PDB file of C-alpha atoms in Angstrom:
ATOM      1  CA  UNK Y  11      20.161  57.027 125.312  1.00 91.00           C
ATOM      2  CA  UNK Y  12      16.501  57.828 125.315  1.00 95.00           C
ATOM      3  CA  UNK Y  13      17.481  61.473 127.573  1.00 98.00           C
ATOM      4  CA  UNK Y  14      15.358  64.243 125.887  1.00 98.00           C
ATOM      5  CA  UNK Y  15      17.506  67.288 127.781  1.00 98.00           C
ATOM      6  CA  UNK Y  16      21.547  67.087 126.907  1.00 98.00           C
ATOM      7  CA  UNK Y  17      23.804  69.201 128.489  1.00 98.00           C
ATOM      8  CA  UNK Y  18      27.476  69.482 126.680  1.00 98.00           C
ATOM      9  CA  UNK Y  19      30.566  70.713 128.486  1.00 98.00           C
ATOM     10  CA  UNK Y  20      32.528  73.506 125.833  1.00 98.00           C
ATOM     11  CA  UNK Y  21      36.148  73.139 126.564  1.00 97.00           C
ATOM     12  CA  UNK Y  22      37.770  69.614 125.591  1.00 96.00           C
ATOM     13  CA  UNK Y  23      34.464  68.792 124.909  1.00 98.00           C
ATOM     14  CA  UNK Y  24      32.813  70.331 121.779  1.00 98.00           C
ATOM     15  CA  UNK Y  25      36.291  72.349 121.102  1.00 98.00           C
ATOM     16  CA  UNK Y  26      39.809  72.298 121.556  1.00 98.00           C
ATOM     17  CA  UNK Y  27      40.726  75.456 122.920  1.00 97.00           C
ATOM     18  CA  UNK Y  28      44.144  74.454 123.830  1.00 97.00           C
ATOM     19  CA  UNK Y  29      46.004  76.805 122.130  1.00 98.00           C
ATOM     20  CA  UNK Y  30      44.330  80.331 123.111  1.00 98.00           C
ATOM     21  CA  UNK Y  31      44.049  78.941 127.044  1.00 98.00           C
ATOM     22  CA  UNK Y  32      47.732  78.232 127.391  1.00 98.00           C
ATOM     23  CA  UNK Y  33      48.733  81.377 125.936  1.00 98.00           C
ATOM     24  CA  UNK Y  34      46.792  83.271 127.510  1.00 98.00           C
ATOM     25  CA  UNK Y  35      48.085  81.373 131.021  1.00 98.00           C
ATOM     26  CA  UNK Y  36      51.315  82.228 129.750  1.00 98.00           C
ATOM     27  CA  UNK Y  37      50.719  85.490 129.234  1.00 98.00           C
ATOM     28  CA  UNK Y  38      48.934  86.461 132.410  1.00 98.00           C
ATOM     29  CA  UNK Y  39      52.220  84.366 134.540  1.00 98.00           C
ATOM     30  CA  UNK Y  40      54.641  86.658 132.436  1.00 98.00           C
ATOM     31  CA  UNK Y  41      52.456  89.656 133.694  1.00 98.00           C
ATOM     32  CA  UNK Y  42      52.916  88.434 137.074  1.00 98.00           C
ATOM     33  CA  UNK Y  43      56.856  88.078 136.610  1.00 97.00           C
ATOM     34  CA  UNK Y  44      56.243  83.800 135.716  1.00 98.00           C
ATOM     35  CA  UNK Y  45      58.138  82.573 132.550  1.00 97.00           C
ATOM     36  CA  UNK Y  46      56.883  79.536 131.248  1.00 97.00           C
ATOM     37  CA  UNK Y  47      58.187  78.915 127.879  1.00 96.00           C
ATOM     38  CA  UNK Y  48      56.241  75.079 127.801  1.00 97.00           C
ATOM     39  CA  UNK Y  49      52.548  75.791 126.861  1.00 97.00           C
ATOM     40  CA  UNK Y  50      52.418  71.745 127.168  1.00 96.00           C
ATOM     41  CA  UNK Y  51      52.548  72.279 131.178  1.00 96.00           C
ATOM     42  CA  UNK Y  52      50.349  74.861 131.314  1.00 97.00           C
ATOM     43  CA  UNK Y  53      47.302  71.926 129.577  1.00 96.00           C
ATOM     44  CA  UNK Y  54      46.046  71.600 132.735  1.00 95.00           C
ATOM     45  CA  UNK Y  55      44.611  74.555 133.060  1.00 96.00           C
ATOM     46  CA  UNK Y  56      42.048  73.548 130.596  1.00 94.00           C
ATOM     47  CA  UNK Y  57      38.559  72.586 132.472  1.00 87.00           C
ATOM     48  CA  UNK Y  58      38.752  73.244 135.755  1.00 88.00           C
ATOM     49  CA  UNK Y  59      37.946  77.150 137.129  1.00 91.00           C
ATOM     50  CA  UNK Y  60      40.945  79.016 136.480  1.00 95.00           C
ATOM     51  CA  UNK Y  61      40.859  80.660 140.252  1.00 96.00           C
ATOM     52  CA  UNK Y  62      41.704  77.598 141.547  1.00 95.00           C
ATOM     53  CA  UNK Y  63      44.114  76.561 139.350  1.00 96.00           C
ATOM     54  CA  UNK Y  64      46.105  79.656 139.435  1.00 98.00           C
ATOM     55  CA  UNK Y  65      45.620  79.474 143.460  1.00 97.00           C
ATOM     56  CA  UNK Y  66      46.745  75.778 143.452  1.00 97.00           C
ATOM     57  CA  UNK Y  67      49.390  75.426 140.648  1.00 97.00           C
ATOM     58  CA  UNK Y  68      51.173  78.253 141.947  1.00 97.00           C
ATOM     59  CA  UNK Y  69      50.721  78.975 145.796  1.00 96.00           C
ATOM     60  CA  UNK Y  70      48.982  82.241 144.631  1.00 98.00           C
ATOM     61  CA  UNK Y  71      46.457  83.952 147.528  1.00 97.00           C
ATOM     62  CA  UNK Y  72      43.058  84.498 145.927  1.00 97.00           C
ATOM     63  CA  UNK Y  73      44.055  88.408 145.734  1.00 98.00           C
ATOM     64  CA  UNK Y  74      47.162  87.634 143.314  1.00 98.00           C
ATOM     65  CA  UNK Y  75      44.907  84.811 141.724  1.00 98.00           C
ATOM     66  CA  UNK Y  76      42.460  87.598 140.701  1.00 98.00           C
ATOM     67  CA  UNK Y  77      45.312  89.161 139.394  1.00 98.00           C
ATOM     68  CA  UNK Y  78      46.137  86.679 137.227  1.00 98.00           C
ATOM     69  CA  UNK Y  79      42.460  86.065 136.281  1.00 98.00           C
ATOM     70  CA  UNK Y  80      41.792  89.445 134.897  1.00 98.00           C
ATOM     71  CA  UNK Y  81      45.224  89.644 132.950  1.00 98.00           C
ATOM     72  CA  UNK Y  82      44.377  86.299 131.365  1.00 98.00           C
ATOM     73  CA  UNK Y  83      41.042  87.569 130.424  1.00 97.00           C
ATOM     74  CA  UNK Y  84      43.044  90.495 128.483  1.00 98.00           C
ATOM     75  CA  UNK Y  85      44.252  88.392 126.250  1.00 98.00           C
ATOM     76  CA  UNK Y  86      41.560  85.946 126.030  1.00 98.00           C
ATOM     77  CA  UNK Y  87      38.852  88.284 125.088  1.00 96.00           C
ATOM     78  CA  UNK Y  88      40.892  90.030 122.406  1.00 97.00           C
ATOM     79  CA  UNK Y  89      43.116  86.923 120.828  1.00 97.00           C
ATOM     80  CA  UNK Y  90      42.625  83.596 122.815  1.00 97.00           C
ATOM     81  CA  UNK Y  91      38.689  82.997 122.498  1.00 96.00           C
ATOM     82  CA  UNK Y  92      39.244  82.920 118.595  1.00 97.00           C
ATOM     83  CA  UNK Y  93      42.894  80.216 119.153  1.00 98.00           C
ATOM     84  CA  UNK Y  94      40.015  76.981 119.133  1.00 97.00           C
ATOM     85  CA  UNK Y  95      38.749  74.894 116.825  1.00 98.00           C
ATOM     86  CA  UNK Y  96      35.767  72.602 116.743  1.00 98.00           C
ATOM     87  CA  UNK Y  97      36.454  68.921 117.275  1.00 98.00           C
ATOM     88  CA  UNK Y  98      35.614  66.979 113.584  1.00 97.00           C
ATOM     89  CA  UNK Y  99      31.833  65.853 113.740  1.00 97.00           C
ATOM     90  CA  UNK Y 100      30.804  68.106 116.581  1.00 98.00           C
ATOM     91  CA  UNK Y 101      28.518  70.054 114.479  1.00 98.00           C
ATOM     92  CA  UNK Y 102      27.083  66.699 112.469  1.00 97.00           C
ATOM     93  CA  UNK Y 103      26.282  65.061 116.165  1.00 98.00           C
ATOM     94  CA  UNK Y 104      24.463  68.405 117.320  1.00 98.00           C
ATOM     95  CA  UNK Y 105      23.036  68.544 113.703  1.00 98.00           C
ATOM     96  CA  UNK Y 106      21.457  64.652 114.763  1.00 97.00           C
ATOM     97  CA  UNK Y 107      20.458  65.055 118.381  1.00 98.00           C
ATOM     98  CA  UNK Y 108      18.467  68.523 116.990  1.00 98.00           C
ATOM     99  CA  UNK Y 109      17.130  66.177 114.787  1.00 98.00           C
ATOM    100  CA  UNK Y 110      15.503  63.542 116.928  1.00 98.00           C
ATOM    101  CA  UNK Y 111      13.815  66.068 119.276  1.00 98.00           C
ATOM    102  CA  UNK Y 112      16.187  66.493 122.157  1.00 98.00           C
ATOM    103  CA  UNK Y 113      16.977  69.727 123.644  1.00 98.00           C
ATOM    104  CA  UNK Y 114      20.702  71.013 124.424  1.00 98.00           C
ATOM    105  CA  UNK Y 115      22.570  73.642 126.683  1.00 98.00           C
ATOM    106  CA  UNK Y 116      26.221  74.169 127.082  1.00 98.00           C
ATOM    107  CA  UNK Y 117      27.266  74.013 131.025  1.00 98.00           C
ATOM    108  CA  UNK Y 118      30.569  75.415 131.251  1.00 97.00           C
ATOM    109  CA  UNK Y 119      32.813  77.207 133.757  1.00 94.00           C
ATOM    110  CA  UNK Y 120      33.640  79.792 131.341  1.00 95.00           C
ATOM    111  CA  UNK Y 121      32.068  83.319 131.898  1.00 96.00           C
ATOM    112  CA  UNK Y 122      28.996  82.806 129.512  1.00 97.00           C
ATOM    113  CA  UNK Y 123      30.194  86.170 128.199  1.00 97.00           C
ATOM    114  CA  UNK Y 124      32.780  84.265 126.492  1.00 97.00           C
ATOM    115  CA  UNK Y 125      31.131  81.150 125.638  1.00 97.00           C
ATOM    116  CA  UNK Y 126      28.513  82.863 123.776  1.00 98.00           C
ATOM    117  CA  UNK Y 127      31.058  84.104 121.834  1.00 98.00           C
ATOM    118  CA  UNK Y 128      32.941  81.033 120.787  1.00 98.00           C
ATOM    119  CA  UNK Y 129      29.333  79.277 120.106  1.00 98.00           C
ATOM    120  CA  UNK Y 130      28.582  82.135 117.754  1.00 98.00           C
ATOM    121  CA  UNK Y 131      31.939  82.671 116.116  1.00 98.00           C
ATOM    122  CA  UNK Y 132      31.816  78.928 115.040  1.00 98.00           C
ATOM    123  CA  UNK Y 133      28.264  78.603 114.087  1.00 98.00           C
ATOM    124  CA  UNK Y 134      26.846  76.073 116.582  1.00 98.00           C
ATOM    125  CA  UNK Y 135      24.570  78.823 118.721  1.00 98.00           C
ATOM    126  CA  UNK Y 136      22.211  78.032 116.516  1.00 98.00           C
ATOM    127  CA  UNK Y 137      22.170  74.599 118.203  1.00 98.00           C
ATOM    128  CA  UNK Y 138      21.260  75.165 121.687  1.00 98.00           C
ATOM    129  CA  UNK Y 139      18.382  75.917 124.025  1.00 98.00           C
ATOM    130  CA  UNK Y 140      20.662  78.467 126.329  1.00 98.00           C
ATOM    131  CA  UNK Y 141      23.994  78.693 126.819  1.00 98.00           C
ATOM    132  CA  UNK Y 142      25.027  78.559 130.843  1.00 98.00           C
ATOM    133  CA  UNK Y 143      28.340  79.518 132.250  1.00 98.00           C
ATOM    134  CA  UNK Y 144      29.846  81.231 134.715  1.00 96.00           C
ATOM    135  CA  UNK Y 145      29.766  85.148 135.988  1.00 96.00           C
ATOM    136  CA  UNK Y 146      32.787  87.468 135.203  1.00 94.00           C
ATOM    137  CA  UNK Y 147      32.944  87.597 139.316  1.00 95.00           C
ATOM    138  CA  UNK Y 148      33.423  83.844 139.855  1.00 92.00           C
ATOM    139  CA  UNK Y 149      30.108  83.032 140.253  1.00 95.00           C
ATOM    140  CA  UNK Y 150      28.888  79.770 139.290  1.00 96.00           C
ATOM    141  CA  UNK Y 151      32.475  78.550 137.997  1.00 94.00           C
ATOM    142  CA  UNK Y 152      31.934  75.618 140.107  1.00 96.00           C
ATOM    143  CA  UNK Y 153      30.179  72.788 138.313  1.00 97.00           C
ATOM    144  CA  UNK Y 154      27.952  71.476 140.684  1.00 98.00           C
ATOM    145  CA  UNK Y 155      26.575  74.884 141.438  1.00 98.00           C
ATOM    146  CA  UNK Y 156      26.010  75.301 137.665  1.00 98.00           C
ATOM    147  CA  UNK Y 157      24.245  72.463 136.739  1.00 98.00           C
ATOM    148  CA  UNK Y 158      22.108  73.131 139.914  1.00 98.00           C
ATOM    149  CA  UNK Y 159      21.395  76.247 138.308  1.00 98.00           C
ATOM    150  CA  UNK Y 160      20.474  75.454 135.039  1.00 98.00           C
ATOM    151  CA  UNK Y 161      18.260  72.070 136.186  1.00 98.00           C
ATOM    152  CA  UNK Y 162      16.466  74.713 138.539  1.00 98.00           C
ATOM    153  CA  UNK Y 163      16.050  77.762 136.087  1.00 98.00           C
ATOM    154  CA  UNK Y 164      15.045  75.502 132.646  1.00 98.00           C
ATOM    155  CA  UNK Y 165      12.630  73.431 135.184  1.00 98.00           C
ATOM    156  CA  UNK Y 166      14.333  69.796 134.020  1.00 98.00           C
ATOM    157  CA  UNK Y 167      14.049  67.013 135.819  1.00 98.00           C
ATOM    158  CA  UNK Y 168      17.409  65.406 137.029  1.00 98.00           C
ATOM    159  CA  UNK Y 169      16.617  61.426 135.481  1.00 97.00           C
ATOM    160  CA  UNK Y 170      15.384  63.727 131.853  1.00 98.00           C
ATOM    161  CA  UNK Y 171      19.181  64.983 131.216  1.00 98.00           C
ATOM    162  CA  UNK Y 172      22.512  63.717 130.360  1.00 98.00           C
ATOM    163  CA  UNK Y 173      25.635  65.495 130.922  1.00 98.00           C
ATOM    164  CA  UNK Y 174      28.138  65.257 128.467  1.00 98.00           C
ATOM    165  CA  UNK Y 175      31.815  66.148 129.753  1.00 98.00           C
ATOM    166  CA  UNK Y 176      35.630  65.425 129.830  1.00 97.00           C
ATOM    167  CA  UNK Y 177      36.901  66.461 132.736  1.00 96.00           C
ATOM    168  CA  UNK Y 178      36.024  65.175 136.799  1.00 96.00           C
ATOM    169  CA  UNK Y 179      34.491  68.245 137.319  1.00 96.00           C
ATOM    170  CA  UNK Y 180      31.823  67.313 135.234  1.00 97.00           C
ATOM    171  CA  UNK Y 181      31.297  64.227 136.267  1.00 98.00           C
ATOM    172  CA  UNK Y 182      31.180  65.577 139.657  1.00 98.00           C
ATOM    173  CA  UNK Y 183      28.738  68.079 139.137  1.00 98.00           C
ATOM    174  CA  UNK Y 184      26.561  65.864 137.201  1.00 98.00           C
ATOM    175  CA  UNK Y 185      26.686  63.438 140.101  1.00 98.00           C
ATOM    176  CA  UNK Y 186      26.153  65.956 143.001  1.00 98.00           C
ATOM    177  CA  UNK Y 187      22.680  66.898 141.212  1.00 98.00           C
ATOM    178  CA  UNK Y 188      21.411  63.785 139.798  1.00 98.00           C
ATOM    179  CA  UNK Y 189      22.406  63.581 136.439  1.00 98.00           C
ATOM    180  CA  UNK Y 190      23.958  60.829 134.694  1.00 98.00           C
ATOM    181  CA  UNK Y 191      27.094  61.623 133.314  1.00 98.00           C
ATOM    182  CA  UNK Y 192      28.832  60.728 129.490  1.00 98.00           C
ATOM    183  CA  UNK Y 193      32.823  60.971 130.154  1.00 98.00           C
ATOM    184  CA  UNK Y 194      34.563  61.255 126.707  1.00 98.00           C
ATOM    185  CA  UNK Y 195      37.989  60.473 126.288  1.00 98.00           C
ATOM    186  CA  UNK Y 196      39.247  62.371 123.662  1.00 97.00           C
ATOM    187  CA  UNK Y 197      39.476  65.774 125.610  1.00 96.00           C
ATOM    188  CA  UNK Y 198      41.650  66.751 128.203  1.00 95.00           C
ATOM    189  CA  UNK Y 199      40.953  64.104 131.351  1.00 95.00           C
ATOM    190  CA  UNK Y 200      43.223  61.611 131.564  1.00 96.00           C
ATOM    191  CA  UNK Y 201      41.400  58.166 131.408  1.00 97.00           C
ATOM    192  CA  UNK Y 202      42.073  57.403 135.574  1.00 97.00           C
ATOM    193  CA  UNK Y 203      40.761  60.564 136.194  1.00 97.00           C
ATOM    194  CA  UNK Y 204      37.486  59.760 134.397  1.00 98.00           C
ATOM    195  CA  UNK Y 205      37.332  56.493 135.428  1.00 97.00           C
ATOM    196  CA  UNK Y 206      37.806  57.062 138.854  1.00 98.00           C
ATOM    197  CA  UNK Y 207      34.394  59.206 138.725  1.00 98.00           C
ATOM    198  CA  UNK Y 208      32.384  56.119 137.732  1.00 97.00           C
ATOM    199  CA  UNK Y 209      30.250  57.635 134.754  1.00 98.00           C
ATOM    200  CA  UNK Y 210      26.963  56.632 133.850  1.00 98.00           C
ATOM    201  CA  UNK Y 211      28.925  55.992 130.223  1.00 98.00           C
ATOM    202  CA  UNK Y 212      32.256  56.532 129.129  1.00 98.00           C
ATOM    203  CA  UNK Y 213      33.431  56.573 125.601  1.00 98.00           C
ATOM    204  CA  UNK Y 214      36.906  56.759 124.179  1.00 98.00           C
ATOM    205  CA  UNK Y 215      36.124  59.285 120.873  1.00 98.00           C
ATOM    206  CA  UNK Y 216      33.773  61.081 119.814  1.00 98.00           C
ATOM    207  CA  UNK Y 217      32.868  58.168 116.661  1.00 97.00           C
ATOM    208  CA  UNK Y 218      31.626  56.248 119.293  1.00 98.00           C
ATOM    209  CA  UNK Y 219      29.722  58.826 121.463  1.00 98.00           C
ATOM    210  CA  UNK Y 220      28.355  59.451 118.078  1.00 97.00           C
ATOM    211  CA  UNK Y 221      26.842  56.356 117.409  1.00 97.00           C
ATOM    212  CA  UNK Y 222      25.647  56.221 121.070  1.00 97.00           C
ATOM    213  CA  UNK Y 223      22.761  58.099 119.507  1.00 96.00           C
ATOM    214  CA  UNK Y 224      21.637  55.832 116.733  1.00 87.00           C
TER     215      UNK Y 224
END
């Protein structure tokens, strides 16, 4: 694990943000005349661009998507960014790869608007190089385009970086530009869905992505 350059997927990945994503799905469906008491069904929403999971989890047209986009983001901004929590050890792991010289970058669909603020709020800015996420139009919220971006604007060599993720969208993006790719399990991808991505590396909690590092 000798990759100077690590790039860290935010949700599932250094946080659980399960709580203020689902509500704030549930809120933007209720705005939108959707009642879904279950927050447990709305988990999947939780990694992937929330466009296209709004388009394909509920036959929306990219115009009512939007709709539902910007009324999640109303409660997000306000109540749901701060309903997250750290996963225990995240900030001793980032304390150790700091440490031993290695650069990293959060690469997350989020609007960077936002992820900046959850880095901030729970003290692991501090950590990182740059933080790289999406644009408030939909920009960049697919991973592959992302990661493209960020190899091409921080001038990093593809073989130099690891990508550190736990959903297939990571490991797809990672893949389409070169990268290896660290799937962990204990976020939100199911173990076949990680699996089925054949990552570089693929480790079950974060103990053992830990000692990965030395």
């Amino acid at each position: 694990m000798d990759y100077p350059h690590i790039l860290f997927d935010l949700d599932g990945t250094l946080s659980d943000p399960r709580e203020g994503i689902t509500r704030s799905v549930q809120y933007a469906l209720a705005q939108l005349g959707i009642d879904e008491p279950d927050l447990a069904r709305l988990e999947h929403f939780i990694g992937p661009p929330l466009l296209q999971c709004f388009m394909a989890s509920y036959g929306f047209d990219e115009a009512t998507a939007w709709q539902a986009v910007n009324h999640y983001r109303e409660r997000f901004r306000v109540t749901g960014l701060y309903e997250n929590r750290l996963f225990d050890g995240i900030p001793a792991l980032l304390e150790r790869l700091v440490s031993q010289g290695r650069t990293l970058y959060i690469a997350t669909s989020k609007p960077t608007l936002f992820a900046e603020e959850i880095a901030r709020h729970f003290g692991i800015a501090g950590y990182f190089r740059r933080i790289y996420g999406s644009e408030l139009d939909g920009t960049r919220t697919d991973k592959a385009e992302l990661l493209a971006h960020l190899l091409e604007t921080e001038g990093l060599p593809p073989r130099s970086a690891l990508m550190i993720g736990d959903r297939k969208h990571d490991l797809i993006g990672a893949r389409r530009n070169g990268l290896d790719c660290a799937a962990v399990g204990y976020g939100f991808g199911s173990f076949a869905e990680l699996a089925a991505e054949q990552p570089t590396y693929h480790f079950a909690t974060l103990e053992e992505l830990r000692l990965a590092f030395g």
